[in-house]
């Protein structure tokens, strides 16, 4: 047997290729900030910007033209407080963006996914309500659920096609599902970040979203990177509670988790190529150490091959352009 026979030409290689990437599999994250005509670069993420609502509509037009599957919206509110009120305000920054996008032709073509979390809206930067506990602090699970549920409902009201909780509180999917149903949004799907690991690779995102914790870290609610079995339990629970789709993150350092999830459950699975994965590649591109096109595709193919149906990536537009 000569395995090389089928590698002799690009035509043959294309014929036997097992895994493909299509623009429609890609979700493009946006960081929405107040103002008009704002387009502020994020230092640690070349090519990523904080943008105002009008610019977001422009981004949506380009993404839709390129056939990108959807947008994932994060917000940088005007002000922050202890509770993270900005997350669920009727006129919150993401809610404004959702309304504007929903009214645009491009926005109607894309899946508009809203990140549900409090960390971008709380003054302390944690993903929930912080209380003092035994001489330290704790992120208080159950009072946070109610706020997350309110956030998801306000996003659905503003036009979100999908809500995506990334907070990692226990019981949040059930709480959000119940609240959506009661508010008349029984048809709004939940994409849960079911297996989200406490990761160094979120560093650049925290600059982009201005959401770094002001004290402590997220290890009391995000998962320990060493635990695969625990990830499966998180996934089972989220699906039991009503998750329609699940997201794994980070992606490249956790491809085994994507594969295990794929073999375990039938729901659609996404992988999130997070900020640090993107910045790491961009840094190497800038130095001329890696070939951008090949490295981008190889990283994304690895996620699809591991079993992800769709990928959240800051490369979405660039890759979609190359696929045309
Ligand atoms: C909010 C949230 C984070 C990311 C997505 N949603 C940051 C965090 O958990 O600290 C990270 C995404 C990325 O790094 O690209 N909780």
mmCIF file of C-alpha atoms in Angstrom, residues 11 22 78 80 85 98 113 120 130 135 139 141-142 151 168 178 180 202 207-208 226 231 241 257 299 309 319:
data_model
loop_
_atom_site.group_PDB
_atom_site.id
_atom_site.type_symbol
_atom_site.label_atom_id
_atom_site.label_comp_id
_atom_site.label_asym_id
_atom_site.label_seq_id
_atom_site.Cartn_x
_atom_site.Cartn_y
_atom_site.Cartn_z
ATOM 1 C CA UNK A 11 -7.323 17.700 -6.960
ATOM 2 C CA UNK A 22 -17.264 27.045 5.568
ATOM 3 C CA UNK A 78 -20.753 53.563 30.003
ATOM 4 C CA UNK A 80 -20.165 49.812 35.957
ATOM 5 C CA UNK A 85 -26.860 46.567 36.245
ATOM 6 C CA UNK A 98 -29.137 44.197 19.039
ATOM 7 C CA UNK A 113 -25.777 35.761 19.698
ATOM 8 C CA UNK A 120 -18.103 43.369 31.738
ATOM 9 C CA UNK A 130 -19.613 39.331 45.197
ATOM 10 C CA UNK A 135 -12.649 36.659 55.761
ATOM 11 C CA UNK A 139 -19.171 34.994 44.024
ATOM 12 C CA UNK A 141 -24.282 31.772 43.019
ATOM 13 C CA UNK A 142 -28.034 31.956 43.503
ATOM 14 C CA UNK A 151 -30.034 39.786 31.252
ATOM 15 C CA UNK A 168 -20.288 29.311 34.894
ATOM 16 C CA UNK A 178 -37.473 29.342 32.853
ATOM 17 C CA UNK A 180 -37.195 33.103 28.791
ATOM 18 C CA UNK A 202 -8.514 34.861 28.186
ATOM 19 C CA UNK A 207 -8.340 44.114 27.757
ATOM 20 C CA UNK A 208 -10.822 44.077 24.864
ATOM 21 C CA UNK A 226 -6.949 19.375 34.371
ATOM 22 C CA UNK A 231 -16.317 18.781 31.917
ATOM 23 C CA UNK A 241 -31.300 22.026 32.236
ATOM 24 C CA UNK A 257 -12.685 17.913 25.492
ATOM 25 C CA UNK A 299 -5.945 25.778 13.815
ATOM 26 C CA UNK A 309 -19.848 22.040 14.336
ATOM 27 C CA UNK A 319 -10.958 33.229 6.861
#
